[in-house]
Tab-separated table of C-alpha atoms in Angstrom:
chain	number	residue	atom	x	y	z
K	104	MET	CA	28.691	190.618	-10.056
K	105	GLN	CA	25.643	190.636	-7.797
K	106	TYR	CA	22.222	190.099	-9.290
K	107	LYS	CA	19.523	192.554	-8.284
K	108	GLY	CA	18.097	190.417	-5.468
K	109	GLN	CA	21.457	190.300	-3.670
K	110	LYS	CA	22.233	194.010	-3.813
K	111	THR	CA	22.484	195.934	-0.555
K	112	PRO	CA	24.028	199.219	-1.747
K	113	LEU	CA	24.209	201.056	1.567
K	114	TYR	CA	25.487	198.115	3.599
K	115	ASP	CA	28.028	197.277	0.876
K	116	ARG	CA	29.329	200.849	0.798
K	117	LEU	CA	29.816	200.851	4.591
K	118	ILE	CA	31.778	197.595	4.451
K	119	GLU	CA	33.927	198.923	1.604
K	120	HIS	CA	34.719	201.990	3.693
K	121	THR	CA	35.876	199.929	6.685
K	122	LYS	CA	38.274	198.022	4.410
K	123	ARG	CA	40.028	201.289	3.534
K	124	ASP	CA	41.185	201.617	7.158
K	125	PRO	CA	39.981	205.234	7.242
K	126	LEU	CA	41.432	207.908	9.522
K	127	SER	CA	38.402	209.606	11.033
K	128	PHE	CA	38.518	213.378	11.506
K	129	HIS	CA	34.723	213.555	11.703
K	130	VAL	CA	31.901	212.547	14.035
K	131	PRO	CA	30.868	210.253	15.708
K	132	GLY	CA	33.252	210.483	18.604
K	133	HIS	CA	33.888	206.764	18.989
K	134	LYS	CA	35.954	206.897	15.750
K	135	PHE	CA	34.635	203.618	14.339
K	136	GLY	CA	34.942	201.981	17.752
K	137	GLU	CA	38.500	203.003	18.598
K	138	VAL	CA	37.428	205.416	21.359
K	139	PHE	CA	35.164	203.354	23.579
K	140	PRO	CA	35.048	201.970	27.135
K	141	SER	CA	36.898	198.674	27.387
K	142	LYS	CA	33.906	197.125	29.179
K	143	GLY	CA	31.664	197.200	26.116
K	144	LYS	CA	34.177	197.465	23.308
K	145	ARG	CA	34.137	193.807	22.354
K	146	THR	CA	30.338	193.708	22.239
K	147	PHE	CA	29.948	196.906	20.196
K	148	LYS	CA	33.046	196.615	17.999
K	149	ASP	CA	31.479	195.253	14.816
K	150	ILE	CA	28.476	197.566	14.757
K	151	LEU	CA	30.608	200.636	15.552
K	152	SER	CA	32.756	199.877	12.510
K	153	ILE	CA	29.848	200.870	10.252
K	154	ASP	CA	28.507	203.712	12.424
K	155	ALA	CA	29.387	206.424	9.914
K	156	THR	CA	28.094	209.896	9.122
K	157	GLU	CA	27.384	211.893	5.946
K	158	ILE	CA	30.952	211.859	4.622
K	159	THR	CA	31.796	211.607	0.916
K	160	GLY	CA	30.274	208.486	-0.614
K	161	MET	CA	27.827	207.790	2.208
K	162	ASP	CA	24.923	209.894	0.879
K	163	ASP	CA	22.425	211.784	3.077
K	164	LEU	CA	19.078	210.354	4.188
K	165	HIS	CA	17.441	213.787	4.000
K	166	ALA	CA	18.615	214.439	0.434
K	167	ALA	CA	19.314	210.937	-0.838
K	168	GLU	CA	20.927	210.788	-4.292
K	169	GLU	CA	23.397	207.891	-4.123
K	170	VAL	CA	23.568	204.650	-2.119
K	171	ILE	CA	20.700	205.500	0.271
K	172	ASP	CA	18.561	206.509	-2.683
K	173	GLU	CA	19.437	203.239	-4.442
K	174	ALA	CA	18.651	201.214	-1.317
K	175	GLN	CA	15.291	202.947	-0.919
K	176	LYS	CA	14.425	202.332	-4.579
K	177	LEU	CA	15.216	198.632	-4.206
K	178	ALA	CA	12.839	198.544	-1.233
K	179	ALA	CA	10.107	200.359	-3.175
K	180	ASP	CA	10.491	197.893	-6.024
K	181	PHE	CA	10.167	194.888	-3.698
K	182	PHE	CA	7.225	196.190	-1.665
K	183	GLY	CA	5.359	197.549	-4.701
K	184	ALA	CA	5.474	201.211	-3.698
K	185	ASP	CA	5.982	204.296	-5.808
K	186	GLU	CA	8.524	205.473	-3.248
K	187	THR	CA	9.952	204.081	-0.009
K	188	TYR	CA	11.625	206.115	2.728
K	189	PHE	CA	13.908	204.730	5.433
K	190	LEU	CA	12.881	205.679	8.973
K	191	VAL	CA	15.383	205.719	11.853
K	192	ASN	CA	13.089	207.171	14.524
K	193	GLY	CA	10.696	204.239	14.406
K	194	SER	CA	7.247	203.985	12.871
K	195	THR	CA	6.264	206.803	15.211
K	196	SER	CA	8.153	209.295	13.019
K	197	GLY	CA	6.473	207.896	9.918
K	198	ASN	CA	2.998	208.149	11.432
K	199	LEU	CA	3.636	211.736	12.522
K	200	ALA	CA	4.975	212.772	9.105
K	201	ALA	CA	2.112	211.053	7.253
K	202	ILE	CA	-0.528	212.826	9.330
K	203	LEU	CA	1.091	216.278	9.122
K	204	ALA	CA	1.502	215.813	5.351
K	205	THR	CA	-2.211	215.148	4.845
K	206	CYS	CA	-3.958	217.140	7.599
K	207	ARG	CA	-4.057	220.837	8.386
K	208	SER	CA	-5.320	222.722	11.401
K	209	GLY	CA	-9.083	222.392	11.725
K	210	ASP	CA	-9.365	219.369	9.411
K	211	GLN	CA	-11.442	216.384	10.435
K	212	VAL	CA	-9.671	213.019	10.481
K	213	LEU	CA	-11.434	209.659	10.627
K	214	VAL	CA	-9.368	207.315	12.765
K	215	GLN	CA	-9.663	203.850	14.236
K	216	ARG	CA	-10.443	204.005	17.983
K	217	ASN	CA	-7.813	201.408	18.923
K	218	CYS	CA	-4.889	203.120	17.178
K	219	HIS	CA	-1.342	203.544	18.483
K	220	LYS	CA	-0.629	206.597	20.619
K	221	SER	CA	1.647	208.056	17.918
K	222	ILE	CA	-1.417	208.474	15.692
K	223	MET	CA	-3.084	210.569	18.379
K	224	HIS	CA	0.067	212.617	18.843
K	225	GLY	CA	0.202	213.316	15.108
K	226	ILE	CA	-3.420	214.471	14.980
K	227	GLU	CA	-2.831	216.720	17.981
K	228	LEU	CA	0.285	218.249	16.425
K	229	ALA	CA	-1.610	218.874	13.191
K	230	GLY	CA	-4.360	220.697	15.094
K	231	ALA	CA	-6.899	218.395	13.447
K	232	HIS	CA	-10.179	217.119	14.900
K	233	PRO	CA	-10.302	213.323	15.231
K	234	VAL	CA	-13.515	211.397	14.677
K	235	PHE	CA	-13.153	207.855	15.981
K	236	PHE	CA	-14.829	204.718	14.714
K	237	THR	CA	-14.740	201.534	16.772
K	238	PRO	CA	-14.099	198.129	15.176
K	239	GLU	CA	-16.774	195.566	15.895
K	240	TYR	CA	-16.261	193.101	18.736
K	241	GLU	CA	-15.350	189.564	17.671
K	242	HIS	CA	-16.177	186.757	20.081
K	243	GLU	CA	-13.673	184.417	18.436
K	244	THR	CA	-10.819	186.764	19.399
K	245	ASN	CA	-12.467	188.541	22.366
K	246	ARG	CA	-11.228	191.846	20.948
K	247	TYR	CA	-12.510	194.797	18.924
K	248	THR	CA	-10.964	193.806	15.605
K	249	CYS	CA	-13.562	193.637	12.804
K	250	ILE	CA	-13.664	196.452	10.230
K	251	HIS	CA	-15.659	196.227	6.995
K	252	GLU	CA	-16.865	198.335	4.089
K	253	GLY	CA	-20.294	199.055	5.591
K	254	MET	CA	-18.777	200.399	8.805
K	255	ILE	CA	-16.489	202.757	6.882
K	256	LYS	CA	-19.316	204.035	4.689
K	257	GLU	CA	-21.463	204.706	7.759
K	258	ALA	CA	-18.613	206.577	9.463
K	259	LEU	CA	-17.945	208.639	6.327
K	260	HIS	CA	-21.656	209.423	6.105
K	261	HIS	CA	-21.393	211.050	9.561
K	262	THR	CA	-18.137	212.839	8.634
K	263	PRO	CA	-18.243	213.421	4.856
K	264	ARG	CA	-15.457	216.029	4.667
K	265	VAL	CA	-12.429	214.367	6.238
K	266	ALA	CA	-8.850	215.086	5.196
K	267	ALA	CA	-7.651	211.510	5.738
K	268	VAL	CA	-8.654	208.116	7.096
K	269	ILE	CA	-6.149	206.398	9.373
K	270	LEU	CA	-6.306	202.626	9.766
K	271	THR	CA	-4.391	200.112	11.866
K	272	TYR	CA	-3.701	196.819	10.088
K	273	PRO	CA	-3.117	194.225	11.441
K	274	ASP	CA	-3.870	194.664	15.139
K	275	TYR	CA	-1.144	193.900	17.680
K	276	PHE	CA	-2.222	190.255	17.758
K	277	GLY	CA	-1.925	189.890	13.977
K	278	ARG	CA	-5.666	189.960	13.220
K	279	THR	CA	-6.648	191.502	9.876
K	280	TYR	CA	-9.816	192.473	8.015
K	281	PRO	CA	-10.788	192.868	4.319
K	282	ILE	CA	-8.475	195.811	3.836
K	283	GLU	CA	-8.901	196.153	0.069
K	284	GLU	CA	-12.679	196.660	0.191
K	285	VAL	CA	-12.229	199.177	3.023
K	286	ILE	CA	-9.636	201.191	1.102
K	287	THR	CA	-11.722	201.055	-2.084
K	288	ALA	CA	-14.722	202.451	-0.196
K	289	ILE	CA	-12.639	205.337	1.164
K	290	HIS	CA	-11.125	206.112	-2.234
K	291	GLU	CA	-14.644	206.558	-3.669
K	292	TYR	CA	-14.543	209.841	-1.718
K	293	ASN	CA	-11.018	210.568	-3.044
K	294	ILE	CA	-9.738	210.594	0.543
K	295	PRO	CA	-6.134	209.480	1.239
K	296	VAL	CA	-5.705	206.375	3.375
K	297	ILE	CA	-2.857	206.133	5.892
K	298	VAL	CA	-2.221	202.644	7.259
K	299	ASP	CA	-0.199	201.950	10.376
K	300	GLU	CA	1.010	198.505	9.308
K	301	ALA	CA	3.660	198.309	12.012
K	302	HIS	CA	3.231	194.545	12.409
K	303	GLY	CA	2.809	193.645	8.743
K	304	VAL	CA	6.118	194.240	6.975
K	305	HIS	CA	6.281	190.526	6.079
K	306	PHE	CA	2.835	190.466	4.439
K	307	SER	CA	4.575	191.184	1.137
K	308	LEU	CA	5.808	187.576	1.238
K	309	GLY	CA	2.338	186.530	0.094
K	310	PRO	CA	0.106	183.634	1.205
K	311	PRO	CA	-0.442	182.205	3.720
K	312	PHE	CA	0.290	185.614	5.245
K	313	PRO	CA	-2.525	188.187	4.938
K	314	LYS	CA	-2.589	190.761	2.148
K	315	SER	CA	-0.408	193.845	2.509
K	316	SER	CA	-2.321	197.131	2.657
K	317	LEU	CA	0.142	198.498	0.098
K	318	HIS	CA	-1.008	195.812	-2.358
K	319	ALA	CA	-4.571	196.844	-1.460
K	320	GLY	CA	-3.936	200.412	-2.656
K	321	ALA	CA	-3.250	202.416	0.520
K	322	ASP	CA	-1.733	205.872	-0.073
K	323	ILE	CA	0.785	205.775	2.794
K	324	VAL	CA	1.861	202.631	4.630
K	325	VAL	CA	4.190	202.673	7.637
K	326	GLN	CA	5.881	199.412	8.631
K	327	SER	CA	8.107	198.602	11.586
K	328	ALA	CA	10.811	196.491	9.967
K	329	HIS	CA	12.226	195.728	13.407
K	330	LYS	CA	9.027	194.103	14.690
K	331	MET	CA	8.549	191.217	12.292
K	332	ALA	CA	11.572	191.402	9.944
K	333	PRO	CA	15.255	191.179	10.985
K	334	ALA	CA	16.019	194.909	11.267
K	335	MET	CA	17.384	196.760	14.277
K	336	THR	CA	15.020	198.377	16.769
K	337	MET	CA	13.709	201.781	15.551
K	338	SER	CA	14.172	200.813	11.880
K	339	SER	CA	11.026	201.266	9.779
K	340	PHE	CA	9.756	201.882	6.247
K	341	LEU	CA	7.311	204.466	4.935
K	342	HIS	CA	5.814	203.643	1.537
K	343	THR	CA	3.749	205.884	-0.756
K	344	LEU	CA	1.439	205.025	-3.633
K	345	GLY	CA	-0.493	207.326	-5.972
K	346	SER	CA	-0.826	211.110	-5.985
K	347	ARG	CA	-3.293	211.876	-3.165
K	348	VAL	CA	-0.485	212.875	-0.774
K	349	ASN	CA	1.719	215.882	-1.465
K	350	LYS	CA	5.298	214.647	-1.701
K	351	SER	CA	6.826	218.005	-0.748
K	352	ARG	CA	4.878	218.144	2.523
K	353	LEU	CA	5.713	214.521	3.309
K	354	THR	CA	9.466	214.840	2.781
K	355	TYR	CA	9.491	218.071	4.790
K	356	TYR	CA	7.839	216.449	7.800
K	357	LEU	CA	10.077	213.406	7.523
K	358	GLN	CA	12.950	215.806	8.144
K	359	VAL	CA	11.083	217.473	11.011
K	360	PHE	CA	10.438	214.218	12.864
K	361	GLN	CA	13.705	212.415	12.156
K	362	SER	CA	17.182	213.023	13.471
K	363	SER	CA	19.502	215.190	11.379
K	364	SER	CA	22.160	212.598	12.279
K	365	PRO	CA	20.476	209.356	11.157
K	366	SER	CA	22.035	206.087	12.259
K	367	TYR	CA	23.855	204.268	9.476
K	368	PRO	CA	23.659	200.884	11.247
K	369	LEU	CA	19.865	201.297	11.414
K	370	MET	CA	19.649	202.238	7.730
K	371	ALA	CA	21.961	199.369	6.782
K	372	SER	CA	19.720	196.971	8.706
K	373	LEU	CA	16.778	198.183	6.605
K	374	ASP	CA	18.812	197.490	3.471
K	375	LEU	CA	19.535	193.982	4.762
K	376	SER	CA	16.019	193.241	6.004
K	377	ARG	CA	14.669	194.077	2.544
K	378	LEU	CA	17.228	191.614	1.145
K	379	PHE	CA	16.062	188.969	3.633
K	380	LEU	CA	12.447	189.355	2.560
K	381	GLU	CA	13.226	189.574	-1.154
K	382	THR	CA	15.302	186.381	-1.136
K	383	PHE	CA	12.896	184.438	1.104
K	384	LYS	CA	12.363	181.252	-0.917
K	385	GLU	CA	9.373	178.938	-1.007
K	386	ARG	CA	11.366	176.166	0.675
K	387	GLU	CA	12.194	178.549	3.528
K	388	LYS	CA	8.518	179.399	3.859
K	389	GLU	CA	7.630	175.706	4.051
K	390	LYS	CA	10.276	175.151	6.727
K	391	LEU	CA	8.946	178.144	8.676
K	392	LEU	CA	5.339	176.946	8.501
K	393	SER	CA	6.345	173.518	9.789
K	394	TYR	CA	8.298	175.126	12.635
K	395	LEU	CA	5.365	177.374	13.569
K	396	SER	CA	3.020	174.383	13.546
K	397	GLU	CA	5.282	172.501	15.953
K	398	ILE	CA	5.415	175.521	18.288
K	399	ARG	CA	1.614	175.653	18.376
K	400	GLU	CA	1.466	171.915	19.035
K	401	ALA	CA	3.972	172.238	21.888
K	402	PHE	CA	1.866	174.882	23.655
K	403	SER	CA	-1.373	172.999	22.953
K	404	ALA	CA	0.022	169.766	24.411
K	405	VAL	CA	0.826	171.066	27.898
K	406	ASP	CA	-1.629	170.745	30.780
K	407	ALA	CA	-1.966	174.452	31.552
K	408	PRO	CA	-4.663	177.054	32.314
K	409	PHE	CA	-4.755	178.317	28.733
K	410	CYS	CA	-5.688	177.235	25.253
K	411	VAL	CA	-4.103	178.249	21.941
K	412	LEU	CA	-6.453	180.320	19.800
K	413	PRO	CA	-6.833	178.887	16.277
K	414	VAL	CA	-5.614	180.867	13.277
K	415	THR	CA	-7.602	181.625	10.145
K	416	GLU	CA	-6.762	183.244	6.820
K	417	ARG	CA	-7.276	186.577	8.607
K	418	ASP	CA	-4.522	185.898	11.149
K	419	ASP	CA	-0.765	186.323	10.988
K	420	LEU	CA	0.819	182.913	11.517
K	421	LEU	CA	3.764	184.503	13.329
K	422	LYS	CA	1.454	185.523	16.180
K	423	LEU	CA	0.380	182.904	18.729
K	424	THR	CA	-2.317	183.891	21.244
K	425	LEU	CA	-2.963	182.027	24.487
K	426	GLU	CA	-6.483	182.430	25.906
K	427	THR	CA	-6.591	181.965	29.672
K	428	LYS	CA	-9.026	179.655	31.439
K	429	GLU	CA	-11.380	180.537	34.285
K	430	GLY	CA	-9.607	181.804	37.394
K	431	TRP	CA	-6.409	182.877	35.647
K	432	THR	CA	-5.325	186.143	34.065
K	433	GLY	CA	-2.935	186.608	31.183
K	434	PHE	CA	-0.564	188.420	33.539
K	435	GLU	CA	-0.331	185.352	35.785
K	436	VAL	CA	0.195	182.988	32.866
K	437	ALA	CA	2.928	185.265	31.470
K	438	GLU	CA	4.698	185.298	34.830
K	439	VAL	CA	4.753	181.496	34.956
K	440	LEU	CA	6.121	181.378	31.405
K	441	GLU	CA	8.852	183.865	32.309
K	442	SER	CA	9.766	181.804	35.376
K	443	VAL	CA	10.996	179.044	33.029
K	444	GLY	CA	12.692	181.413	30.576
K	445	ILE	CA	9.898	181.868	28.007
K	446	TYR	CA	9.289	185.590	27.437
K	447	PRO	CA	6.026	186.670	25.752
K	448	GLU	CA	5.486	189.944	23.910
K	449	LEU	CA	2.611	191.098	26.101
K	450	ALA	CA	-0.193	189.996	28.403
K	451	THR	CA	-3.726	191.279	28.859
K	452	THR	CA	-6.426	190.303	31.307
K	453	GLU	CA	-7.416	187.237	29.309
K	454	GLN	CA	-4.670	186.684	26.737
K	455	VAL	CA	-0.933	186.276	26.254
K	456	LEU	CA	0.727	187.134	22.944
K	457	LEU	CA	3.763	185.249	21.643
K	458	VAL	CA	5.606	186.579	18.581
K	459	CYS	CA	7.634	184.228	16.407
K	460	GLY	CA	10.302	185.130	13.853
K	461	LEU	CA	10.535	184.500	10.117
K	462	ALA	CA	12.941	181.601	10.645
K	463	PRO	CA	13.595	179.027	13.382
K	464	SER	CA	15.342	180.856	16.224
K	465	PHE	CA	15.510	178.261	19.015
K	466	ASP	CA	15.502	174.516	19.487
K	467	LEU	CA	12.017	173.018	19.788
K	468	GLY	CA	13.326	170.435	22.229
K	469	LEU	CA	14.410	173.230	24.568
K	470	LEU	CA	10.966	174.855	24.288
K	471	LYS	CA	9.216	171.589	25.189
K	472	LYS	CA	11.599	171.022	28.078
K	473	ARG	CA	10.870	174.448	29.543
K	474	LEU	CA	7.139	174.089	29.014
K	475	GLY	CA	7.349	170.873	31.006
K	476	LYS	CA	8.922	172.720	33.952
K	477	MET	CA	6.038	175.160	34.444
K	478	ASN	CA	4.563	175.101	37.938
K	479	TRP	CA	0.849	175.928	37.904
K	480	GLN	CA	0.367	175.233	41.606
K	481	LEU	CA	1.501	178.720	42.594
K	482	LYS	CA	-1.252	181.281	42.064
K	483	ILE	CA	0.578	184.560	41.578
K	484	GLY	CA	-2.338	186.970	41.506
K	485	LYS	CA	-5.529	187.270	43.511
K	486	GLY	CA	-7.994	186.382	40.758
K	487	HIS	CA	-9.112	189.515	38.948
K	488	ASP	CA	-12.367	189.101	37.060
K	489	THR	CA	-13.545	192.722	36.798
K	490	ILE	CA	-12.857	193.200	33.097
K	491	LYS	CA	-13.879	189.665	32.196
K	492	LYS	CA	-17.349	190.131	33.678
K	493	GLU	CA	-17.862	193.667	32.376
K	494	GLN	CA	-17.363	194.021	28.638
K	495	LEU	CA	-16.141	197.514	27.814
K	496	LEU	CA	-18.406	199.379	25.417
K	497	PHE	CA	-17.303	202.028	22.913
K	498	PRO	CA	-19.472	204.255	20.667
K	499	LYS	CA	-19.570	203.371	16.957
K	500	VAL	CA	-18.536	206.923	16.055
K	501	GLN	CA	-17.085	209.324	18.608
K	502	SER	CA	-15.499	212.791	18.798
K	503	LEU	CA	-13.452	214.252	21.626
K	504	ASP	CA	-15.351	216.067	24.370
K	505	LEU	CA	-12.722	218.835	24.355
K	506	SER	CA	-10.697	219.817	21.288
K	507	TYR	CA	-6.911	219.896	21.291
K	508	GLN	CA	-7.035	223.656	20.751
K	509	ASP	CA	-9.223	224.149	23.839
K	510	MET	CA	-7.037	221.777	25.854
K	511	GLN	CA	-3.995	223.917	25.052
K	512	GLN	CA	-5.680	226.867	26.736
K	513	ALA	CA	-6.865	224.910	29.795
K	514	THR	CA	-4.885	224.052	32.935
K	515	PRO	CA	-5.036	220.384	33.997
K	516	GLU	CA	-5.264	219.213	37.598
K	517	PHE	CA	-4.291	215.904	39.127
K	518	VAL	CA	-7.095	213.915	40.792
K	519	SER	CA	-7.364	210.481	42.370
K	520	TRP	CA	-9.163	207.758	40.454
K	521	SER	CA	-12.088	208.040	42.866
K	522	ALA	CA	-12.719	211.562	41.529
K	523	ALA	CA	-11.897	210.904	37.848
K	524	ALA	CA	-15.220	209.667	36.446
K	525	GLY	CA	-17.072	212.415	34.612
K	526	ARG	CA	-13.933	214.513	34.127
K	527	ILE	CA	-12.150	215.034	30.819
K	528	CYS	CA	-8.852	213.167	30.592
K	529	ALA	CA	-5.887	215.526	30.138
K	530	GLU	CA	-3.413	212.826	29.123
K	531	ALA	CA	-4.017	209.588	27.271
K	532	VAL	CA	-3.999	206.579	29.604
K	533	VAL	CA	-1.752	204.129	27.771
K	534	PRO	CA	-1.011	200.527	28.819
K	535	TYR	CA	2.318	199.466	27.317
K	536	PRO	CA	2.660	197.290	25.419
K	537	PRO	CA	0.780	197.652	23.104
K	538	GLY	CA	0.766	201.481	23.349
K	539	ILE	CA	-2.910	201.846	22.415
K	540	PRO	CA	-4.683	204.553	24.473
K	541	PHE	CA	-7.202	202.984	26.852
K	542	ILE	CA	-8.649	206.418	27.601
K	543	LEU	CA	-8.163	209.198	25.051
K	544	LYS	CA	-6.834	212.630	25.846
K	545	GLY	CA	-9.888	214.895	25.578
K	546	GLU	CA	-12.364	212.099	26.340
K	547	ARG	CA	-14.809	212.314	29.260
K	548	MET	CA	-14.074	209.319	31.486
K	549	THR	CA	-16.805	206.887	32.484
K	550	GLU	CA	-17.181	204.920	35.709
K	551	GLN	CA	-16.601	201.767	33.684
K	552	GLN	CA	-13.258	203.029	32.337
K	553	VAL	CA	-12.114	204.001	35.825
K	554	ARG	CA	-13.035	200.576	37.228
K	555	SER	CA	-11.162	198.902	34.394
K	556	VAL	CA	-8.001	200.988	34.926
K	557	ARG	CA	-8.066	200.137	38.631
K	558	ALA	CA	-8.437	196.435	37.817
K	559	LEU	CA	-5.486	196.608	35.421
K	560	LEU	CA	-3.373	198.362	38.048
K	561	GLU	CA	-4.169	195.603	40.544
K	562	GLN	CA	-2.805	193.132	37.998
K	563	ASN	CA	0.447	195.130	37.725
K	564	THR	CA	-0.209	196.274	34.170
K	565	ARG	CA	2.471	198.687	32.967
K	566	PHE	CA	1.299	202.114	31.844
K	567	GLN	CA	3.230	204.880	30.112
K	568	ASN	CA	1.863	207.377	32.616
K	569	THR	CA	3.603	208.891	35.637
K	570	TYR	CA	1.835	208.480	39.013
K	571	ILE	CA	-0.841	206.321	37.358
K	572	GLU	CA	-1.352	204.383	40.604
K	573	GLN	CA	-2.439	207.548	42.411
K	574	GLY	CA	-4.671	209.027	39.711
K	575	THR	CA	-4.613	210.989	36.473
K	576	TRP	CA	-4.611	214.510	35.021
K	577	VAL	CA	-7.990	215.989	34.134
K	578	PHE	CA	-9.686	219.157	32.910
């Protein structure tokens, strides 16, 4: 008999079903992998064997009463939530549902300026009015990352009647802030706190990882289990705590924003990733910390145009940031790394982000060998210093220059970047990764923003915008 920590009810039920050698007269059409192109059959065979649907015994994500319900309750128990919901459309679906559950048309929402684009989409769909606050700039990270109680109280003083406050914790690079004092300050106004904790699912493992926002009292926390835990891509958790959020509205919008045919392999991977975290022993943590330390030492030891940023108690140890030296951009450093088979998560003008896993995943000798093969004699770019020399400035508190309601009635036009400054942006300009809007939809663009976009384009930054090289859509 399995003890509680080893239970994976949904995954176990799927395996039991495959052992019955079932005759499928139901969807999906691959019939547990029997109807599939020969070219990919061997690769997909095992995962297709558990790609089921809502047949007897498999429960239903949108009305969970059996094994999915049990799996979600096990997750809630581990993470310390009142309730946990499995997400199969990524953290995006969780962010959208959380916002629509707490905000109505015309409501004001206080939101972090450097949030993910899905947050902005949720506010737009709700018909709410965002009020942005900008984290303070930190010279030790060279990013806008610092949020504290005083900043939140000042922002709430300017916008005292907000329906919700939406935070991002940690940032993409794993940097955190004193989340508990921030949430406590917001709760003094009895305002629900939504936290996009996409990169912090493993914070529940405890020190030396930062504190989880769920343990700090957040009302809704959305976590991408596939980013930092061993779940399949698009698999995420949504956790709730307390009574500030209406459960009926939340479950309704979870159905709106998620597929009516949820993937059982994705849900099973959430069941298993919870098991991985719950059974993560202290000796495994010690082994991981030693492994991470050796990785940092390997990158620090090479003669290269970057340095490894130190980590503090506010940083996620699984994130390793390379800061480029004078004359080099992060894009150029990333390209040299990729030339020897080392693939970073993302690059910016001055930094490269490397994301490690929760267990050793490659041989350190191989890493050192590849690091030794890097050729720094070839300068890939032209030397782009525009953004380095001109620090972008953002207002402490900011509203959109044109509301979403007014934008719906207006007709956008496409203009070249030379004519964009002073116009209101009609689509968010989003470098990807990390998917954080550089220019907000509804924001009046400045000359500085336009220069910065052009500099990023020269460095071959990827944007999730069509025709971005030619210009943008404006009102």
